[in-house]
Short mmCIF file of C-alpha atoms and ligand atoms in Angstrom, two decimals:
data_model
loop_
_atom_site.label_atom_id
_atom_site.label_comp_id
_atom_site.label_asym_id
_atom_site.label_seq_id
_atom_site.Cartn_x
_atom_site.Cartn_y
_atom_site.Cartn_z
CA UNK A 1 177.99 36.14 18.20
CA UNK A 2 178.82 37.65 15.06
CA UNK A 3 176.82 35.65 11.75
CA UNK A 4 177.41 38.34 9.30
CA UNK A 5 178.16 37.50 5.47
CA UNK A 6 177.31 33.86 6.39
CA UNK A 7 175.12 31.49 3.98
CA UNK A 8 172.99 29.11 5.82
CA UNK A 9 173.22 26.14 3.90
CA UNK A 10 173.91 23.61 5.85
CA UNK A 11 173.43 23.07 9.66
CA UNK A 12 176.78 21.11 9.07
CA UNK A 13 178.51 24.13 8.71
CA UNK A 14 177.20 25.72 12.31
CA UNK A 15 178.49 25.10 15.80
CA UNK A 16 176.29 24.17 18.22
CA UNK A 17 176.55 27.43 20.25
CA UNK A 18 175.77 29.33 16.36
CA UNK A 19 172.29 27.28 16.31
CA UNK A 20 171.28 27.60 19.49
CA UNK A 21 172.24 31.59 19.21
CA UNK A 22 169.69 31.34 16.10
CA UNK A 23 167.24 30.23 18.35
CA UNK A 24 167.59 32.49 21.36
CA UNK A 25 167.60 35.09 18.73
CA UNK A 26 164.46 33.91 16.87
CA UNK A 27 162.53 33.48 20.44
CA UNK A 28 163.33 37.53 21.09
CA UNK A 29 161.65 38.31 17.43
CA UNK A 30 158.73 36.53 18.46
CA UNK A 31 158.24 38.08 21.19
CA UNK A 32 158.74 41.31 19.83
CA UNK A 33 156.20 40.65 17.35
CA UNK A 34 153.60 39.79 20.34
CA UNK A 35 154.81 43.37 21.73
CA UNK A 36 154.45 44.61 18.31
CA UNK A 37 157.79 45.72 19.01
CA UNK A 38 159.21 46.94 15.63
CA UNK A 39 162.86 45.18 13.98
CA UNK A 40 163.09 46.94 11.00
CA UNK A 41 166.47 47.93 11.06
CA UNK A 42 167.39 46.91 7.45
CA UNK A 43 165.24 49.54 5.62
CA UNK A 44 166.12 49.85 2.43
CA UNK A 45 167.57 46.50 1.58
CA UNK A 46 166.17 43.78 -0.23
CA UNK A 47 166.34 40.12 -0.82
CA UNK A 48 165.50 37.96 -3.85
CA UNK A 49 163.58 34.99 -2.89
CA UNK A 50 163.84 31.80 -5.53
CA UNK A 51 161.77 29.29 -5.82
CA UNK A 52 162.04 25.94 -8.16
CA UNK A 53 159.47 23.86 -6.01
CA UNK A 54 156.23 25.11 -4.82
CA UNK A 55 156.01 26.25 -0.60
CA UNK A 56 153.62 27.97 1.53
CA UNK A 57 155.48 27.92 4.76
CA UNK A 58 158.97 28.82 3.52
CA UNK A 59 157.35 31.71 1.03
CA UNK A 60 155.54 33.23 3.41
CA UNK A 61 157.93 32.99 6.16
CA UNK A 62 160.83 34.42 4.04
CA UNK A 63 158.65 37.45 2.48
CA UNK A 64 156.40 38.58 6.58
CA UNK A 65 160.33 38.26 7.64
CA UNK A 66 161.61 40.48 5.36
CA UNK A 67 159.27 42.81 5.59
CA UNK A 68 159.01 42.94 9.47
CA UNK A 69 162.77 43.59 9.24
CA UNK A 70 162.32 46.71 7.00
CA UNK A 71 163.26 44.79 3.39
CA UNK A 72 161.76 44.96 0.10
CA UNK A 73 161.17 41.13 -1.47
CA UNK A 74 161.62 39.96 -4.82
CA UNK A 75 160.09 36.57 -5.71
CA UNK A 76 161.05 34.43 -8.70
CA UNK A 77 158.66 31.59 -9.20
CA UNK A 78 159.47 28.46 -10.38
CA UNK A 79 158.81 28.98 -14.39
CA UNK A 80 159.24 32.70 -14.57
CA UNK A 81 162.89 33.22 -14.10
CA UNK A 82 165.68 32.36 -16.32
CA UNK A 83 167.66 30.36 -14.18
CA UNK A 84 169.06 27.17 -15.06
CA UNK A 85 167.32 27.17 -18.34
CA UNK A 86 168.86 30.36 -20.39
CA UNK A 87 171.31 31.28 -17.58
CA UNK A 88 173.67 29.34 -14.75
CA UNK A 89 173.81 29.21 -11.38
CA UNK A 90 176.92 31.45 -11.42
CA UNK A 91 175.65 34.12 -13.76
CA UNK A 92 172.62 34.42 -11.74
CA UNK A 93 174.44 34.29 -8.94
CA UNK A 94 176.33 37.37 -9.53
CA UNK A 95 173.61 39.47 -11.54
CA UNK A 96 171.59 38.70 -7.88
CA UNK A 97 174.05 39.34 -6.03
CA UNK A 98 174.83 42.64 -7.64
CA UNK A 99 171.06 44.11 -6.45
CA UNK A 100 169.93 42.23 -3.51
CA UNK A 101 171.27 42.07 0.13
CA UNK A 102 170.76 38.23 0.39
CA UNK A 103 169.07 35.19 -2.02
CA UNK A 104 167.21 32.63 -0.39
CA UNK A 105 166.93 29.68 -2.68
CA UNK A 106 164.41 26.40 -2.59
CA UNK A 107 165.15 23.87 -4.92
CA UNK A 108 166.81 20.61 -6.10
CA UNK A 109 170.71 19.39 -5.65
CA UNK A 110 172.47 21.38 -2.70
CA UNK A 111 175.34 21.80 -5.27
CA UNK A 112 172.93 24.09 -6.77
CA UNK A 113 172.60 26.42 -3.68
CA UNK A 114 176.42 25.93 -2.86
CA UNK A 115 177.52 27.38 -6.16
CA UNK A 116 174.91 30.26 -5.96
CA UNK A 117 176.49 31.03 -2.61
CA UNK A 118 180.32 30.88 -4.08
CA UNK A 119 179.62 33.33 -6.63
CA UNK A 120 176.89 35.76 -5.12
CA UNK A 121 179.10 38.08 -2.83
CA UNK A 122 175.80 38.00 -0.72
CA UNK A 123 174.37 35.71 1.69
CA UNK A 124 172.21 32.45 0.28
CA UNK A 125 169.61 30.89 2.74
CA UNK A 126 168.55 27.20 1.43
CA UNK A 127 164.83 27.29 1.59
CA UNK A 128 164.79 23.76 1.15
CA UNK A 129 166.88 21.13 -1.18
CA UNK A 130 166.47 17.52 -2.01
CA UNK A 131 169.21 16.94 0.95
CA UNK A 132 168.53 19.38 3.40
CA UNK A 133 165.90 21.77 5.30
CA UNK A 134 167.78 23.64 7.67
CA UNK A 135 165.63 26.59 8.25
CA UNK A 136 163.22 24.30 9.26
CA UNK A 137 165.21 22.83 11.94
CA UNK A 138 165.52 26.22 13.89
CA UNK A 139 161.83 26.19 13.93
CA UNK A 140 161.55 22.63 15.29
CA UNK A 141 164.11 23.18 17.68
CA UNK A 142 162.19 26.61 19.06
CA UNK A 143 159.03 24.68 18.94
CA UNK A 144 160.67 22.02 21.11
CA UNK A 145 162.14 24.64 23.39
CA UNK A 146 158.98 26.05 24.03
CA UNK A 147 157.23 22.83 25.07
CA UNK A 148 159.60 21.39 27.01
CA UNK A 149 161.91 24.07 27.93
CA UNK A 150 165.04 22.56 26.84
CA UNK A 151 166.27 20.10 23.72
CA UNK A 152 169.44 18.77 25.05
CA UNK A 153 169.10 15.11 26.01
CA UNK A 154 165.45 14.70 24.64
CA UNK A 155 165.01 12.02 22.33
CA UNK A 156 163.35 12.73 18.84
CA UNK A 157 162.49 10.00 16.52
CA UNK A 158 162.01 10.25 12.98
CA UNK A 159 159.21 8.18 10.82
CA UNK A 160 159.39 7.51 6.95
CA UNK A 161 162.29 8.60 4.18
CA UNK A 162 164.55 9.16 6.38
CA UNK A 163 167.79 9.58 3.60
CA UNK A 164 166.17 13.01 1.97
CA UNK A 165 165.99 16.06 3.36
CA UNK A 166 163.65 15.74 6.78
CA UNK A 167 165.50 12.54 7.87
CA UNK A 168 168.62 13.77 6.88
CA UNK A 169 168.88 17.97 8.49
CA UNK A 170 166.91 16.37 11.76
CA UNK A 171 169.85 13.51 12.29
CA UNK A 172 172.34 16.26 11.95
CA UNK A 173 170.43 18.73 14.29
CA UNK A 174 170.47 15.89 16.66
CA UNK A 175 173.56 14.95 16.70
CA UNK A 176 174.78 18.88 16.96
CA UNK A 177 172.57 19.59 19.99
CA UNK A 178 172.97 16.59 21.95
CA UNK A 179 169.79 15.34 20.72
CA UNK A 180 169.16 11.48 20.63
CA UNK A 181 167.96 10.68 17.07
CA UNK A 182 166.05 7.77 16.23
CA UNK A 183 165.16 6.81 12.72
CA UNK A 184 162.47 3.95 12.07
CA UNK A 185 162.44 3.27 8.41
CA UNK A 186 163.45 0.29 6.08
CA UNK A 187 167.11 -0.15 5.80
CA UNK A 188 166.98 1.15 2.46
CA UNK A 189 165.26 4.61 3.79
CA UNK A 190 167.75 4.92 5.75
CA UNK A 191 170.38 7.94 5.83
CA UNK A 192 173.58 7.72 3.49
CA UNK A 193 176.21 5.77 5.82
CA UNK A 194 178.71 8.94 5.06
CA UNK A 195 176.43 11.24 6.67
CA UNK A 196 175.50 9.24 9.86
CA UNK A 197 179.73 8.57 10.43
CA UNK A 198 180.07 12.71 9.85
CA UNK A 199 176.87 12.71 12.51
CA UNK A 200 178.71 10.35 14.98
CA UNK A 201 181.86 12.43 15.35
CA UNK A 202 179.57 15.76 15.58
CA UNK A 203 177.21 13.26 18.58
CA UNK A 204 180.81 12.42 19.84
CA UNK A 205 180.83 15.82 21.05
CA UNK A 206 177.73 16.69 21.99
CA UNK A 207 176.82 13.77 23.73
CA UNK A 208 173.70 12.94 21.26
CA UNK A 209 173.47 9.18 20.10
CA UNK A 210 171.87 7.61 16.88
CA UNK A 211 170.12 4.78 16.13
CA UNK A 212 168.67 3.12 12.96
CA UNK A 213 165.97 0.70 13.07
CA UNK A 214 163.38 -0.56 10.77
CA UNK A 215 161.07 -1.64 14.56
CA UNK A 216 159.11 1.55 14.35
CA UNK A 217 157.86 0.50 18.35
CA UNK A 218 161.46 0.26 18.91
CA UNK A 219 162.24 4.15 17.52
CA UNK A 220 159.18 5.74 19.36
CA UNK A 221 160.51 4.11 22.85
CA UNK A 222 160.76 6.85 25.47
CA UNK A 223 160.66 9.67 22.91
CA UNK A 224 159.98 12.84 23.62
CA UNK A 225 159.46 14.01 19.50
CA UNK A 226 157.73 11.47 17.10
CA UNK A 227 158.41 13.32 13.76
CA UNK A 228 157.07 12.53 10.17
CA UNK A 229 156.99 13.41 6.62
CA UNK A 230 155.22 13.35 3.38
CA UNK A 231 156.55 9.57 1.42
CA UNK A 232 156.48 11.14 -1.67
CA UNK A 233 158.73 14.37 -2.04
CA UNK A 234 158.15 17.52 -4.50
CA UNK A 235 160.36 16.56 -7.56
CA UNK A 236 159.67 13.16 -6.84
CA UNK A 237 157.68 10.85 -10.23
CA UNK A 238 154.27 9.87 -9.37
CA UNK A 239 155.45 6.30 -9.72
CA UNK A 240 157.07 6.36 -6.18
CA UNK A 241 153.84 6.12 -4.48
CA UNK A 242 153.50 2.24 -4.94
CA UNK A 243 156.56 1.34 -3.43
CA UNK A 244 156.46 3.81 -0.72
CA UNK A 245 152.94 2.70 0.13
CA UNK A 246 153.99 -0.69 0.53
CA UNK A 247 157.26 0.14 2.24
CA UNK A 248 156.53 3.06 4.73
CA UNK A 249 152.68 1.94 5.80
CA UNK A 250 154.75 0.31 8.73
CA UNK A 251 155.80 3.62 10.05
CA UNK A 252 152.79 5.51 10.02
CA UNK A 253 152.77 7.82 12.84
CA UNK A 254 149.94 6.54 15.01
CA UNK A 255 147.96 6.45 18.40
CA UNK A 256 149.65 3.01 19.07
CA UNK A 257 153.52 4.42 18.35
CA UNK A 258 152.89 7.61 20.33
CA UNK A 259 151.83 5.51 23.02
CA UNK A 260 154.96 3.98 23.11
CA UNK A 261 156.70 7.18 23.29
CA UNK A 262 157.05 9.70 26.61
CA UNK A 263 153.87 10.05 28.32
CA UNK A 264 153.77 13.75 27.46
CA UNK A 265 155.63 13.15 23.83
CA UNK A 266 154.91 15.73 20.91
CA UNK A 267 153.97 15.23 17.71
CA UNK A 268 155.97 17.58 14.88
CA UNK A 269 155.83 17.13 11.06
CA UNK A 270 157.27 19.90 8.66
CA UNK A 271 154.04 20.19 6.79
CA UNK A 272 151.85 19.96 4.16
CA UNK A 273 150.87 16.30 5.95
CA UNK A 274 148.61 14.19 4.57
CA UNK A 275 146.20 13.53 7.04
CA UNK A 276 142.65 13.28 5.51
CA UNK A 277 141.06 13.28 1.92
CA UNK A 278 141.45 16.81 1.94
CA UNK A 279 143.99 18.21 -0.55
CA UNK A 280 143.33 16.74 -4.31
CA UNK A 281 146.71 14.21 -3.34
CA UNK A 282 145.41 12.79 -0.24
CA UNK A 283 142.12 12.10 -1.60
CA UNK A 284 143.81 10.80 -4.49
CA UNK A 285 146.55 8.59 -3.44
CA UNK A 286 143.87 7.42 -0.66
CA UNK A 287 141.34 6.61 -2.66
CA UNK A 288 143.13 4.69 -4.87
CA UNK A 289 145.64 2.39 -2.00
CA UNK A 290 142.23 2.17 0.66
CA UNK A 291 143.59 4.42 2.93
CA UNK A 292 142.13 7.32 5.53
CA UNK A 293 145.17 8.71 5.99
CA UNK A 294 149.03 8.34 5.18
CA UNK A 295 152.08 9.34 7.11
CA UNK A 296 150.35 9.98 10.16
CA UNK A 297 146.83 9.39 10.96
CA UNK A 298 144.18 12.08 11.78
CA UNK A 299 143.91 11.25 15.28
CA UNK A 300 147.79 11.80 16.40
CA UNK A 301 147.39 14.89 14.03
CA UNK A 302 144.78 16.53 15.21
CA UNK A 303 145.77 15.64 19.07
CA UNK A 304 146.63 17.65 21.63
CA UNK A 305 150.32 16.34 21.86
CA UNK A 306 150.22 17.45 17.92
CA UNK A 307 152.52 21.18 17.77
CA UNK A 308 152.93 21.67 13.94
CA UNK A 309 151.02 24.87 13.84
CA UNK A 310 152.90 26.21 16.63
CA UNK A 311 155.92 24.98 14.54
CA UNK A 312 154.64 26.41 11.54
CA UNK A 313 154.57 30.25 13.38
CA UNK A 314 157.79 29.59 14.33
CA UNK A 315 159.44 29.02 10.35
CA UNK A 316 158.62 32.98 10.36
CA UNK A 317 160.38 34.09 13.61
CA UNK A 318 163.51 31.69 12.99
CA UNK A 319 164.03 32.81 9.46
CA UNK A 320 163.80 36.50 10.36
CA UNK A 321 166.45 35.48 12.83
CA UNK A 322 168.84 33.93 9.82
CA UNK A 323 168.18 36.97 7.57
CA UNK A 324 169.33 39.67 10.41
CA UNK A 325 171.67 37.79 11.97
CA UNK A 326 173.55 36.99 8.49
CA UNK A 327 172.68 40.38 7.39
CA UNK A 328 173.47 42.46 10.56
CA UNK A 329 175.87 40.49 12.58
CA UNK A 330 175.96 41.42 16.16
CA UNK A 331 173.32 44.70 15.62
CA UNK A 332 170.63 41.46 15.12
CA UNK A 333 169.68 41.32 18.33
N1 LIG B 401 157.70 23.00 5.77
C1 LIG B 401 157.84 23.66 4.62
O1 LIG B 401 158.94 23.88 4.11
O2 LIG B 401 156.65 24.05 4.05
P1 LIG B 401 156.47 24.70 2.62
O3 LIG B 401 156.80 23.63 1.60
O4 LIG B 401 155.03 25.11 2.56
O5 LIG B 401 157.40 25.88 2.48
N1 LIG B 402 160.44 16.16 2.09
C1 LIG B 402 159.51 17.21 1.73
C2 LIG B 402 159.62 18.35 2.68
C3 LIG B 402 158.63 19.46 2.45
C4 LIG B 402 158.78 20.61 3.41
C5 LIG B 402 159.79 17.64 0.32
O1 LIG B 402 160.98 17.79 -0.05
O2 LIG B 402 158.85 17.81 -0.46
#
């Protein structure tokens, strides 16, 4: 398998037998990190890592990565860089590209990281964008690897927005692996009707089906992944929260839906997750709607079926597997 001078933008622009290499790849760095095993074999490069929302998983995972590979890091927070204010997408694009090995890039429209990738002559990694997370898919599917030994045929179901960028990259990984997806969410949460046909003709293939449906009970039925995310996402207007109170309460990720699910079902959620009056948001938005908790409650978090620490470990291994695999092409492994 030979990744090299590929972006990772997309998982819609990866084969099935590309992903799952991403994840073999990323389970051999992390256990080469156990072994303290060292991978630096790109000393002396370096990657710029951008950043136009906040992150704490995606930062970290893209600069321990880097490093662990042998790389310098560059990181351009979201108000200190010129980008998109004084200078383009393409200008920056190029300047970058002209010093650093690779760009990762978190931010808003995917336009935005498709045009950096047309004009940088480097490899861009999307760290995140309003339509799609696929980093964080490698790391859910390695996390569901690792519990269950295998993701082909299992059943995940998705909880909440499920037409940004969770709801969306997770129907796609689906429907590339064989997956069954499952969205429970009000029709109007639900994904853009051009991306679930482009999903059914990739599920053709693999076998994976897809199903909408605003029963939440009904999604969680036999699943072996009950999945959720923040309502509100970064970029988002505080004014969201009333509606998506009112509209997404019903799919709150509870004891009673993960009873409905497999009997030895997992919990994932990309994280942060508000869970408890613990961050200034949660204690806010709680406070002022009545409520303990809001996507999922404490209980299913804080469970032993609950994995999204495990899954959070794994962002660092499966993005050091996109950087060297992109980077070094067959030497990755
Ligand atoms: N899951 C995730 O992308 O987390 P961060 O926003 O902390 O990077
Ligand atoms: N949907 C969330 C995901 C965070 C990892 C957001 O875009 O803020």
């Amino acid at each position: 398998m030979n990744l090299k001078g590929r972006s990772f933008l997309t998982l819609k622009d990866f084969t099935p037998e590309e992903i799952e290499y991403l994840v073999e790849l990323a389970a051999s760095y992390k256990r080469k990190k156990k072994q303290g095993v060292p991978v630096d074999k790109l000393r002396g490069k370096n990657v710029a890592l951008i950043f136009e929302k906040t992150s704490t998983r995606t930062r970290c995972s893209f600069e321990v990565a880097a490093r662990d590979l042998g790389m310098g890091v560059t990181y351009l927070d979201p108000k200190s860089s010129q980008i998109g204010k004084k200078e383009s997408i393409a200008d920056t694009a190029r300047v970058l590209g002209s010093m650093f090995e690779g760009i990762e890039y978190r931010g808003f429209e995917q336009a935005i990281v498709e045009e950096l990738s047309t004009y940088a002559g480097v490899p861009v990694w999307n760290g995140l964008t309003n339509e799609y997370h696929p980093t964080q898919m490698l790391a859910d599917l390695l996390t569901i690897k690792e519990v269950f030994g295998d993701f082909k045929g299992r059943k995940l179901a998705y909880f909440g927005d499920a037409r940004y960028n969770m709801g969306n990259s997770l129907m796609i990984m689906c429907a590339k692996m064989g997956m069954h997806f499952a969205a429970g969410a009000p029709k109007e949460y639900f994904p853009s009707e051009e991306l679930v046909e482009q999903c059914m003709s990739y599920a053709k293939e693999s076998g994976a089906t897809i199903t909408l449906t605003e029963d939440a009970m009904e999604a969680a039925k036999d699943a072996d992944v009950l999945y959720t995310d923040v309502w509100v996402s970064m970029g988002e207007p505080q004014e969201v929260w009333d509606e998506r109170i009112k509209v997404l309460s019903p799919y709150k990720v509870t004891k009673a839906l993960m009873d409905n699910a497999k009997k030895d079902a997992i919990f994932l959620h990309c994280l942060p997750a508000f869970h408890d009056h613990k961050t200034e948001i949660g204690k806010e938005i709680g406070e002022k709607y009545g409520l303990s908790e809001l996507e999922v409650t404490d209980e299913v978090f804080e469970s032993a079926a609950s994995k999204v620490f495990q899954e959070a470990e794994n962002r660092m291994h499966t993005i050091k597997a996109v950087m060297a695999a992109t980077l070094l092409g067959e030497d990755a492994g």
